[in-house]
Coordinates of C-alpha atoms in Angstrom, one line a residue:
Chain X
M84 CA 46.7 37.5 163.6
S85 CA 42.9 37.8 163.2
N86 CA 42.7 37.1 166.9
N87 CA 44.9 40.1 167.7
L88 CA 42.9 42.3 165.3
M89 CA 39.8 41.3 167.1
G90 CA 41.5 41.9 170.4
I91 CA 42.5 45.4 169.3
Y92 CA 38.9 46.1 168.2
T93 CA 37.5 44.8 171.4
I94 CA 39.7 46.9 173.6
W95 CA 39.0 50.0 171.4
L96 CA 35.3 49.3 171.6
R97 CA 35.3 49.2 175.4
D98 CA 37.0 52.5 175.7
L99 CA 34.6 54.1 173.3
R100 CA 31.6 52.6 175.0
R101 CA 32.7 53.8 178.4
F102 CA 33.4 57.3 177.0
L103 CA 30.0 57.7 175.4
R104 CA 28.3 56.4 178.5
D105 CA 30.0 58.7 180.9
K106 CA 28.3 62.0 180.2
S107 CA 29.7 63.7 183.2
R108 CA 33.2 63.0 182.0
I109 CA 32.5 64.5 178.6
V110 CA 31.0 67.6 180.2
G111 CA 34.0 67.8 182.6
A112 CA 36.5 67.4 179.9
T113 CA 34.7 70.2 177.9
V114 CA 34.4 72.7 180.7
Q115 CA 38.1 73.1 181.4
P116 CA 39.2 74.1 177.9
V117 CA 36.2 76.3 177.6
L118 CA 37.2 78.1 180.8
F119 CA 40.6 78.7 179.4
L120 CA 39.3 79.8 176.1
L121 CA 36.5 82.2 177.2
F122 CA 37.7 83.5 180.6
L123 CA 41.5 83.4 180.4
G124 CA 41.4 84.1 176.6
T125 CA 39.1 87.0 176.8
G126 CA 40.8 88.4 179.9
L127 CA 44.3 88.2 178.4
S128 CA 43.2 89.7 175.1
K129 CA 41.6 92.7 176.8
G130 CA 44.1 93.2 179.6
L131 CA 47.3 93.1 177.7
T132 CA 48.5 95.1 174.8
I133 CA 50.0 92.6 172.4
S134 CA 49.4 92.7 168.7
F135 CA 47.9 89.7 167.0
P136 CA 46.7 89.3 163.5
G137 CA 43.4 91.2 163.4
D138 CA 44.5 93.3 166.4
D139 CA 41.2 92.9 168.3
Q140 CA 39.8 90.5 170.9
A141 CA 39.0 87.9 168.2
G142 CA 42.7 88.0 167.3
Y143 CA 43.9 86.5 170.5
L144 CA 41.0 84.2 170.9
T145 CA 41.4 82.9 167.4
F146 CA 45.1 82.4 168.0
I147 CA 44.6 80.3 171.2
Y148 CA 41.6 78.4 169.9
P149 CA 43.6 75.6 168.1
G150 CA 45.9 75.5 171.1
I151 CA 42.9 74.8 173.4
I152 CA 41.8 72.0 171.0
G153 CA 45.3 70.6 171.5
M154 CA 45.0 70.9 175.2
S155 CA 41.7 69.1 175.1
I156 CA 43.3 66.3 173.1
L157 CA 46.4 66.1 175.4
F158 CA 44.3 65.8 178.6
T159 CA 41.8 63.3 177.2
S160 CA 44.6 61.2 175.6
V161 CA 46.7 60.9 178.7
F162 CA 43.7 60.5 181.0
S163 CA 42.4 57.6 178.8
A164 CA 45.8 55.9 178.9
I165 CA 46.1 56.3 182.6
S166 CA 42.8 54.4 182.9
I167 CA 45.1 51.3 182.6
V168 CA 46.3 52.0 186.1
W169 CA 42.7 52.1 187.2
D170 CA 42.0 48.9 185.4
R171 CA 44.9 47.4 187.2
E172 CA 43.6 48.6 190.6
V173 CA 40.1 47.2 190.0
G174 CA 41.5 44.0 188.6
F175 CA 40.1 44.3 185.1
L176 CA 43.5 44.3 183.5
K177 CA 44.0 40.7 184.5
E178 CA 41.1 39.7 182.4
V179 CA 42.8 41.3 179.5
M180 CA 46.3 39.9 180.3
V181 CA 45.1 36.3 180.4
A182 CA 43.2 36.5 177.2
P183 CA 44.6 34.6 174.2
I184 CA 45.8 37.7 172.4
A185 CA 49.3 39.2 172.1
R186 CA 50.4 41.9 174.6
W187 CA 51.2 44.3 171.7
A188 CA 47.6 44.0 170.6
V189 CA 46.5 45.1 174.1
A190 CA 48.8 48.2 173.9
I191 CA 47.7 49.1 170.4
G192 CA 44.0 48.6 171.2
K193 CA 44.4 50.9 174.2
A194 CA 46.3 53.5 172.1
L195 CA 43.6 53.5 169.4
G196 CA 40.9 53.7 172.0
G197 CA 42.4 56.7 173.8
S198 CA 43.1 58.5 170.6
T199 CA 39.6 58.0 169.3
V200 CA 38.1 59.3 172.5
A201 CA 40.5 62.3 172.4
M202 CA 39.4 62.9 168.8
F203 CA 35.8 63.0 169.9
Q204 CA 36.6 65.4 172.7
G205 CA 38.6 67.6 170.3
A206 CA 35.6 67.5 168.0
V207 CA 33.3 68.8 170.8
M208 CA 35.5 71.8 171.0
L209 CA 34.7 72.6 167.3
I210 CA 31.2 73.7 168.5
F211 CA 32.8 76.8 170.1
A212 CA 34.4 78.0 166.8
P213 CA 31.7 80.6 166.1
L214 CA 32.2 82.1 169.6
V215 CA 35.8 82.9 168.8
G216 CA 35.2 84.0 165.3
V217 CA 36.6 81.0 163.5
K218 CA 34.8 79.7 160.5
I219 CA 35.0 76.0 160.2
G220 CA 33.7 74.3 157.0
L221 CA 33.2 70.7 156.3
G222 CA 36.5 70.5 154.5
T223 CA 38.3 71.7 157.6
I224 CA 36.5 69.2 159.8
L225 CA 37.5 66.4 157.4
I226 CA 41.1 67.4 157.7
L227 CA 41.0 67.9 161.5
I228 CA 39.6 64.5 162.3
P229 CA 42.5 62.5 161.1
L230 CA 44.9 65.2 162.5
M231 CA 43.3 65.0 165.9
L232 CA 43.5 61.2 165.8
F233 CA 47.2 61.4 164.8
V234 CA 48.1 63.8 167.6
G235 CA 46.0 61.9 170.0
L236 CA 47.6 58.6 169.1
S237 CA 51.1 59.8 170.0
L238 CA 49.9 61.4 173.2
T239 CA 47.9 58.3 174.3
S240 CA 51.0 56.1 173.7
M241 CA 53.0 58.5 175.8
G242 CA 50.3 58.1 178.5
I243 CA 50.5 54.3 178.3
V244 CA 54.3 54.5 178.9
A245 CA 53.7 56.8 181.9
A246 CA 51.0 54.4 183.2
A247 CA 53.5 51.6 183.2
Y248 CA 55.5 53.5 185.8
M249 CA 52.5 54.3 188.0
N250 CA 51.7 52.2 191.0
S251 CA 48.3 53.7 191.8
M252 CA 46.0 56.4 190.7
Q253 CA 47.7 58.7 193.2
G254 CA 50.6 59.0 190.9
F255 CA 48.3 60.9 188.5
T256 CA 49.1 64.3 190.2
V257 CA 52.7 63.7 189.4
I258 CA 51.9 63.0 185.7
M259 CA 49.7 66.1 185.7
N260 CA 52.3 68.4 187.2
F261 CA 55.4 67.0 185.6
I262 CA 54.2 66.0 182.1
M263 CA 50.8 67.4 181.2
L264 CA 50.9 70.9 182.4
P265 CA 54.5 71.6 181.3
M266 CA 53.7 70.2 177.9
F267 CA 50.7 72.3 177.6
F268 CA 52.4 75.6 178.8
L269 CA 55.4 75.0 176.6
S270 CA 53.4 74.1 173.5
G271 CA 52.8 77.6 172.2
A272 CA 49.1 77.0 172.7
M273 CA 48.7 80.3 174.6
F274 CA 51.4 82.5 173.1
P275 CA 53.3 82.8 169.9
I276 CA 56.7 81.2 170.0
S277 CA 58.6 83.5 167.6
K278 CA 59.8 86.1 170.2
L279 CA 60.7 84.0 173.2
P280 CA 63.9 84.2 175.4
L281 CA 66.4 81.5 174.4
W282 CA 65.8 79.1 177.3
L283 CA 62.0 79.1 176.8
G284 CA 62.4 78.9 173.0
V285 CA 64.5 75.8 173.5
L286 CA 62.1 74.1 175.8
V287 CA 59.2 74.9 173.5
R288 CA 61.0 73.4 170.5
I289 CA 61.9 70.1 172.3
N290 CA 58.2 69.7 173.3
P291 CA 56.5 67.4 170.7
L292 CA 53.1 69.0 171.5
T293 CA 54.4 72.3 170.1
Y294 CA 54.4 70.7 166.7
G295 CA 51.0 69.1 167.3
V296 CA 49.5 72.5 168.2
D297 CA 51.2 74.0 165.2
L298 CA 49.6 71.4 163.0
L299 CA 46.1 72.0 164.4
R300 CA 46.7 75.8 164.0
S301 CA 47.6 75.5 160.4
A302 CA 44.5 73.4 159.8
T303 CA 42.0 75.6 161.6
I304 CA 43.2 79.2 161.1
T305 CA 46.0 78.6 158.4
M306 CA 48.7 80.0 160.7
N307 CA 51.8 78.1 161.4
H308 CA 55.3 78.5 162.7
F309 CA 56.9 75.4 161.2
S310 CA 56.1 73.7 158.0
V311 CA 53.4 71.0 157.9
A312 CA 56.0 68.5 156.9
V313 CA 58.1 69.3 160.0
D314 CA 55.0 69.1 162.3
I315 CA 53.9 65.7 160.9
G316 CA 57.5 64.5 161.0
V317 CA 58.1 65.4 164.6
V318 CA 54.6 64.2 165.9
G319 CA 54.9 61.0 163.9
T320 CA 58.4 60.2 165.1
F321 CA 57.4 60.9 168.7
G322 CA 54.3 58.8 168.3
L323 CA 56.2 55.9 166.8
I324 CA 58.8 55.9 169.6
M325 CA 56.1 56.1 172.3
T326 CA 54.0 53.4 170.7
A327 CA 57.0 51.1 170.4
L328 CA 57.9 51.8 174.1
A329 CA 54.2 51.1 175.1
V330 CA 54.3 47.8 173.2
I331 CA 57.6 46.8 174.8
M332 CA 56.4 47.7 178.3
F333 CA 53.1 45.7 177.9
S334 CA 55.0 42.7 176.5
R335 CA 57.3 42.6 179.5
Q336 CA 54.7 43.0 182.1
E337 CA 53.8 40.1 184.4
G338 CA 50.5 39.9 186.0
Chain F
M46 CA 45.3 17.7 182.5
I47 CA 47.6 19.7 184.6
I48 CA 51.2 18.6 185.3
A49 CA 53.4 20.8 187.5
E50 CA 57.0 19.8 188.0
N51 CA 59.1 21.5 190.6
L52 CA 57.5 24.8 190.0
R53 CA 59.3 27.7 191.8
K54 CA 58.8 31.4 192.0
E55 CA 61.0 34.0 193.6
F56 CA 60.4 37.7 194.0
K57 CA 63.1 40.2 194.6
A58 CA 62.5 42.3 197.6
K59 CA 63.9 45.8 198.1
K60 CA 67.3 45.2 199.6
G61 CA 68.3 42.5 197.2
E62 CA 66.8 39.9 199.5
I63 CA 64.8 37.2 197.7
I64 CA 61.4 36.0 198.8
Q65 CA 60.6 32.4 197.8
A66 CA 56.8 32.5 197.3
V67 CA 56.6 29.0 195.8
K68 CA 59.5 26.6 196.6
G69 CA 59.2 23.8 194.0
V70 CA 55.7 22.3 193.9
S71 CA 54.8 19.2 191.9
F72 CA 51.4 17.7 191.3
H73 CA 49.1 16.1 188.7
V74 CA 45.5 16.9 188.0
R75 CA 43.4 14.4 186.1
R76 CA 40.7 15.4 183.5
G77 CA 37.4 16.0 185.1
E78 CA 38.8 16.2 188.6
I79 CA 38.2 18.9 191.2
F80 CA 41.7 19.7 192.6
G81 CA 41.9 21.8 195.8
F82 CA 44.8 23.8 196.8
L83 CA 44.4 24.3 200.5
G84 CA 46.5 26.6 202.6
P85 CA 46.5 29.8 204.6
N86 CA 46.8 33.3 203.1
G87 CA 50.3 33.8 201.8
A88 CA 51.1 30.1 201.4
G89 CA 51.7 30.6 197.6
K90 CA 48.3 29.5 196.2
T91 CA 47.7 32.6 194.1
T92 CA 51.3 32.7 192.9
T93 CA 51.0 29.1 191.8
I94 CA 47.7 29.8 189.9
N95 CA 49.3 32.8 188.3
M96 CA 52.2 30.7 187.0
L97 CA 49.8 28.0 185.7
C98 CA 47.7 30.6 183.9
T99 CA 50.7 32.4 182.3
L100 CA 50.4 35.6 184.3
L101 CA 53.8 35.0 186.0
R102 CA 56.9 33.3 184.6
P103 CA 58.1 30.5 186.8
T104 CA 61.7 31.1 188.2
S105 CA 62.3 27.4 187.4
G106 CA 60.3 24.2 186.9
R107 CA 57.8 23.3 184.3
A108 CA 54.0 23.2 184.0
L109 CA 51.8 21.6 181.3
L110 CA 48.1 22.4 180.9
N111 CA 46.0 20.5 178.4
G112 CA 49.4 19.3 177.0
Y113 CA 50.7 22.9 176.5
D114 CA 53.7 24.3 178.2
V115 CA 53.0 27.5 180.1
T116 CA 56.1 29.3 179.1
E117 CA 56.4 28.1 175.6
Q118 CA 52.8 28.0 174.4
P119 CA 51.1 30.6 176.5
H120 CA 48.4 31.3 173.9
S121 CA 47.3 27.7 173.7
V122 CA 47.3 27.5 177.5
R123 CA 45.2 30.7 177.7
R124 CA 42.7 29.3 175.3
S125 CA 42.3 26.2 177.3
I126 CA 41.6 27.8 180.6
G127 CA 39.0 29.9 182.3
L128 CA 39.8 32.0 185.3
V129 CA 38.0 33.4 188.3
F130 CA 40.4 35.6 190.2
Q131 CA 40.6 36.1 193.9
D132 CA 40.1 39.9 193.6
P133 CA 37.2 41.2 191.5
S134 CA 38.0 41.8 187.9
L135 CA 34.8 43.0 186.2
D136 CA 34.4 46.3 184.4
E137 CA 31.8 48.0 186.7
R138 CA 30.9 50.6 184.2
L139 CA 29.8 48.0 181.7
T140 CA 26.6 45.9 181.9
A141 CA 26.7 42.2 182.8
W142 CA 26.0 41.5 179.1
E143 CA 28.8 43.8 177.9
N144 CA 31.3 42.3 180.3
L145 CA 30.5 38.8 178.8
E146 CA 30.6 40.2 175.3
F147 CA 34.0 41.7 175.8
H148 CA 35.2 38.4 177.0
G149 CA 33.7 36.5 174.1
M150 CA 35.1 38.9 171.6
I151 CA 38.6 38.9 173.0
Y152 CA 38.6 35.1 173.0
G153 CA 37.7 35.2 169.3
M154 CA 34.2 33.7 169.5
T155 CA 32.0 34.5 166.5
R156 CA 29.1 36.9 167.0
L157 CA 26.4 34.2 166.7
H158 CA 28.2 31.7 168.9
R159 CA 29.0 34.4 171.4
R160 CA 25.4 35.6 171.8
R161 CA 24.0 32.1 172.2
E162 CA 26.5 31.1 174.8
I163 CA 26.1 34.4 176.7
D164 CA 22.3 33.8 177.0
K165 CA 22.8 30.3 178.1
I166 CA 25.4 31.0 180.7
L167 CA 23.5 34.0 182.1
S168 CA 20.5 31.9 182.7
M169 CA 22.6 29.3 184.4
V170 CA 24.0 31.7 186.9
E171 CA 20.5 33.3 187.2
L172 CA 21.5 36.7 186.0
D173 CA 19.5 36.8 182.8
K174 CA 17.0 39.3 184.2
R175 CA 19.8 41.7 185.2
K176 CA 21.9 41.4 182.1
D177 CA 21.5 45.0 181.0
D178 CA 22.3 46.5 184.4
L179 CA 25.6 48.0 185.1
V180 CA 27.8 45.7 187.2
K181 CA 28.2 48.7 189.6
T182 CA 24.7 47.9 190.9
F183 CA 25.5 44.2 191.6
S184 CA 26.0 42.6 195.0
G185 CA 29.1 40.7 195.8
G186 CA 27.4 37.3 195.2
M187 CA 26.1 38.5 191.8
R188 CA 29.5 39.7 190.7
R189 CA 31.0 36.4 191.7
R190 CA 28.4 34.5 189.7
L191 CA 29.0 36.8 186.7
E192 CA 32.8 36.2 187.0
I193 CA 32.2 32.4 187.0
A194 CA 29.9 32.8 184.0
R195 CA 32.6 34.8 182.3
G196 CA 35.3 32.2 183.1
L197 CA 33.2 29.5 181.5
L198 CA 32.0 31.4 178.5
H199 CA 34.6 30.3 176.0
N200 CA 34.1 26.7 177.1
P201 CA 37.5 26.1 178.7
E202 CA 38.9 22.6 179.5
I203 CA 40.2 23.8 182.9
L204 CA 38.5 26.3 185.2
F205 CA 40.7 28.1 187.8
L206 CA 39.0 29.3 190.9
D207 CA 41.1 31.4 193.2
E208 CA 39.2 31.6 196.5
P209 CA 35.9 31.6 194.7
T210 CA 33.7 32.2 197.7
L211 CA 35.9 34.5 199.7
G212 CA 33.8 37.0 201.7
L213 CA 30.5 35.6 200.5
D214 CA 27.6 34.5 202.8
P215 CA 27.0 30.8 203.3
Q216 CA 23.9 30.8 201.2
T217 CA 25.7 32.2 198.2
R218 CA 28.6 29.9 198.7
S219 CA 26.5 26.8 198.6
H220 CA 24.7 28.3 195.6
I221 CA 28.0 28.7 193.7
W222 CA 29.0 25.2 194.6
G223 CA 25.7 24.0 193.2
Y224 CA 26.7 25.4 189.7
L225 CA 30.2 24.0 189.9
H226 CA 29.1 20.4 190.6
Q227 CA 26.5 20.7 187.9
L228 CA 29.1 22.0 185.5
R229 CA 31.4 19.2 186.2
K230 CA 28.7 16.6 185.7
E231 CA 27.6 18.1 182.4
N232 CA 30.8 19.3 180.8
H233 CA 33.5 17.1 182.5
I234 CA 35.4 20.3 183.1
T235 CA 38.6 20.1 185.3
I236 CA 38.5 22.5 188.2
F237 CA 41.5 23.8 190.0
L238 CA 40.6 25.5 193.2
T239 CA 42.4 27.4 195.9
T240 CA 40.9 28.0 199.2
H241 CA 41.6 28.5 202.9
Y242 CA 38.1 27.3 203.8
M243 CA 38.2 23.7 205.0
D244 CA 34.6 22.9 204.1
E245 CA 35.1 24.2 200.6
A246 CA 38.2 22.0 200.1
E247 CA 35.9 19.0 201.0
N248 CA 34.3 19.4 197.6
S249 CA 37.6 18.4 196.0
D250 CA 38.5 14.9 194.7
S251 CA 42.2 15.6 195.5
I252 CA 43.7 18.1 197.8
A253 CA 47.2 19.5 198.1
I254 CA 47.9 21.2 201.4
I255 CA 50.4 24.0 200.9
D256 CA 52.2 26.0 203.5
H257 CA 55.0 28.5 203.2
G258 CA 55.3 27.7 199.5
E259 CA 55.6 23.9 199.8
I260 CA 53.2 21.1 199.4
V261 CA 53.1 19.3 202.7
A262 CA 50.5 16.7 201.8
L263 CA 48.7 15.4 198.8
G264 CA 45.7 13.1 198.6
T265 CA 42.0 12.6 198.8
P266 CA 40.1 14.3 201.6
E267 CA 39.5 10.9 203.3
G268 CA 43.1 9.8 202.7
L269 CA 44.4 13.0 204.3
K270 CA 42.1 12.6 207.3
E271 CA 43.4 9.1 207.9
K272 CA 46.8 10.6 208.5
V273 CA 45.5 12.1 211.7
G274 CA 44.8 8.5 212.9
G275 CA 42.0 8.2 215.4
D276 CA 39.4 10.6 216.7
I277 CA 39.7 14.1 218.2
I278 CA 38.8 14.7 221.8
Y279 CA 38.2 18.4 222.5
L280 CA 37.5 19.8 225.9
K281 CA 37.2 23.0 227.8
A282 CA 38.2 22.9 231.4
A283 CA 38.2 25.5 234.2
D284 CA 42.0 25.4 233.9
N285 CA 43.1 24.3 230.4
K286 CA 46.7 24.3 231.4
K287 CA 46.1 21.9 234.2
A288 CA 44.0 19.7 231.9
A289 CA 46.7 19.6 229.3
E290 CA 49.3 18.5 231.8
F291 CA 47.0 15.8 233.1
V292 CA 46.5 14.3 229.6
K293 CA 50.2 14.4 228.9
R294 CA 51.1 12.9 232.2
T295 CA 48.5 10.2 232.3
Y296 CA 48.2 9.1 228.7
G297 CA 51.3 10.6 227.0
Y298 CA 49.2 12.2 224.2
D299 CA 50.3 15.2 222.3
V300 CA 48.0 18.0 223.3
K301 CA 47.1 21.0 221.1
N302 CA 45.8 24.3 222.2
G303 CA 43.1 25.7 220.1
G304 CA 40.6 28.5 220.7
D305 CA 39.5 28.4 224.4
G306 CA 40.1 24.7 224.9
I307 CA 42.5 21.9 224.2
S308 CA 42.3 18.9 221.9
F309 CA 44.2 15.6 221.4
E310 CA 44.0 12.4 219.2
V311 CA 42.9 9.0 220.6
E312 CA 42.3 5.7 218.9
H313 CA 38.6 5.0 219.7
G314 CA 37.1 8.2 221.0
E315 CA 33.7 7.0 222.2
E316 CA 35.2 4.2 224.3
F317 CA 38.0 6.4 225.6
L318 CA 35.8 9.2 226.8
P319 CA 33.9 7.5 229.8
S320 CA 37.0 6.2 231.5
F321 CA 38.8 9.5 230.8
I322 CA 36.1 11.5 232.5
K323 CA 36.1 9.2 235.5
N324 CA 39.9 9.6 235.9
T325 CA 40.0 13.4 235.7
D326 CA 40.9 15.3 238.8
F327 CA 39.8 18.7 237.4
E328 CA 36.7 20.5 236.5
I329 CA 35.5 20.0 232.9
H330 CA 33.1 22.5 231.3
S331 CA 32.5 20.6 228.1
V332 CA 33.9 17.7 226.3
G333 CA 33.3 15.9 223.0
V334 CA 34.5 13.5 220.3
R335 CA 34.6 14.2 216.6
R336 CA 36.1 12.7 213.4
P337 CA 39.2 14.5 212.2
T338 CA 38.6 17.4 209.7
L339 CA 41.0 18.9 207.2
E340 CA 41.7 21.5 209.8
D341 CA 43.2 18.8 212.1
V342 CA 45.2 17.5 209.2
F343 CA 46.6 20.9 208.6
L344 CA 47.3 21.4 212.3
K345 CA 49.1 18.1 212.5
L346 CA 51.2 18.6 209.4
T347 CA 52.2 22.2 209.9
G348 CA 52.0 22.7 213.6
H349 CA 49.8 25.7 213.3
A350 CA 46.1 26.4 212.5
I351 CA 45.2 27.6 209.0
R352 CA 43.5 30.8 210.1
E353 CA 46.0 32.1 212.7
E354 CA 48.4 33.0 210.0
S355 CA 49.1 36.7 210.0
V356 CA 48.3 38.6 206.9
D357 CA 51.7 40.3 206.8
F358 CA 53.3 37.7 204.6
M359 CA 50.5 37.9 202.1
E360 CA 50.6 41.7 202.1
S361 CA 54.4 41.7 201.5
I362 CA 53.9 39.3 198.5
R363 CA 51.2 41.5 197.1
A364 CA 53.4 44.5 197.4
H365 CA 56.1 42.7 195.5
V366 CA 53.7 41.7 192.8
R367 CA 52.7 45.3 192.5
V368 CA 56.3 46.4 192.2
K369 CA 57.0 43.7 189.6
R370 CA 54.1 44.8 187.5
R371 CA 55.5 48.2 187.1
G372 CA 58.3 46.9 184.9

């Protein structure tokens, strides 16, 4: 058991080290959500007449801000998990697979590594809070950190499951177009989900990220559609299922 | 140290057809021995190694390493072995030192023990001055040395080397063999080696020659060479076909075509040659006598040269492994 704990820690540490070292990746992963937030967000809030709490530009920007943090966590989590495919391509995965630790420990280490990295990336987004008129105190940050880890963990596990079906990094576009973008667009990150046509409302409600975004929104701007208990319940259940699947897939893998 | 009994591995191909990568191999490796697995690409060498090191489950058969069964006690097996894979397996974005630290940690070495061993092994493979550089910046030879260092870090009983010097220049190759012989002398480590380089196989105490998933011969390098019998006469003639027919007709020897000349076995080469040259009725460009090599052994046992094997079979096996991995 202590071996497996050490294995989890080792795999987690490697992900963290690689993340902190790769400055261009941090910058790259920050630019995209910032583009959404500042350009798309400002453009939409000015160009369309929709009423949001506050009724001004800050209203829409404030509204999408937690959603953009969610986007950042989603993309970083899945990307970290997909790095398993890269590890397999460059051969490093073999080094891990022949180590005297259990396969479930490899999966858990990877899931924790990815979610920690996603949490950091989400935390970088907090810097932009003043720009969109959101006041974030120390208390909020202390609540957000575990929440971001929590949401990140379920999404990283989902990414690990996806990685098990991928043959090469080329499959990433498929994951991007068929999992990540639909999940993001259907999460209510960019629009309120209360007045949607039925078909869209259904899709939004079966998307686990919707509840993750709702959770982040209630923590940052105290605005939520579902209750916190429902949010935590859905994200937690989804996370447990995905982690279990990730563990099973890793245990079955040969090579 | 290693006991393999009738080890088999089948892969399922696309249309339900089954590829037998390894068709029941058996062998024993004694403690402290260098055991060479010699065969062309696609012969089943890597598949055999992967079964021995618990990466692949054998379809049937049994293997014991250091007394542990590969399917029943994989963790004990993994702890007993060090591996240097055929394909590179380092994390390029970490430094040499970090790669070794990762290895030490995941093998459960304590911090102090780990650091001492890393320093020791890095100076052995002469990478101590580059230890804080990213592996990305390393040459092929340096990477290979680092991989060997990593395979040895946790002090395994058995070291597996899958084509350890593939694609390296002769100087680096002899360098690496220098370490391996030193290691074996100092630590009595058992080395299991696969290669398709004949001269590399010569380093082994025992050799198993494998072709199309089966062991066709097993023995010491000298013992195997004795199987060829006498000496090898090789010659290049203006018309090789005519020369081959002459040898068959006059002496009744079995002639093999290889490269741009022909070769055949005789009992006492040096004595045979003068009278042979006198008898010939065709133009000879060059002629010589040599002792049999493992190449000749391979040619004799399998009927084909080790290098002329097409890579298609290997590629198809790899493709299957990739498909398998997805599950």
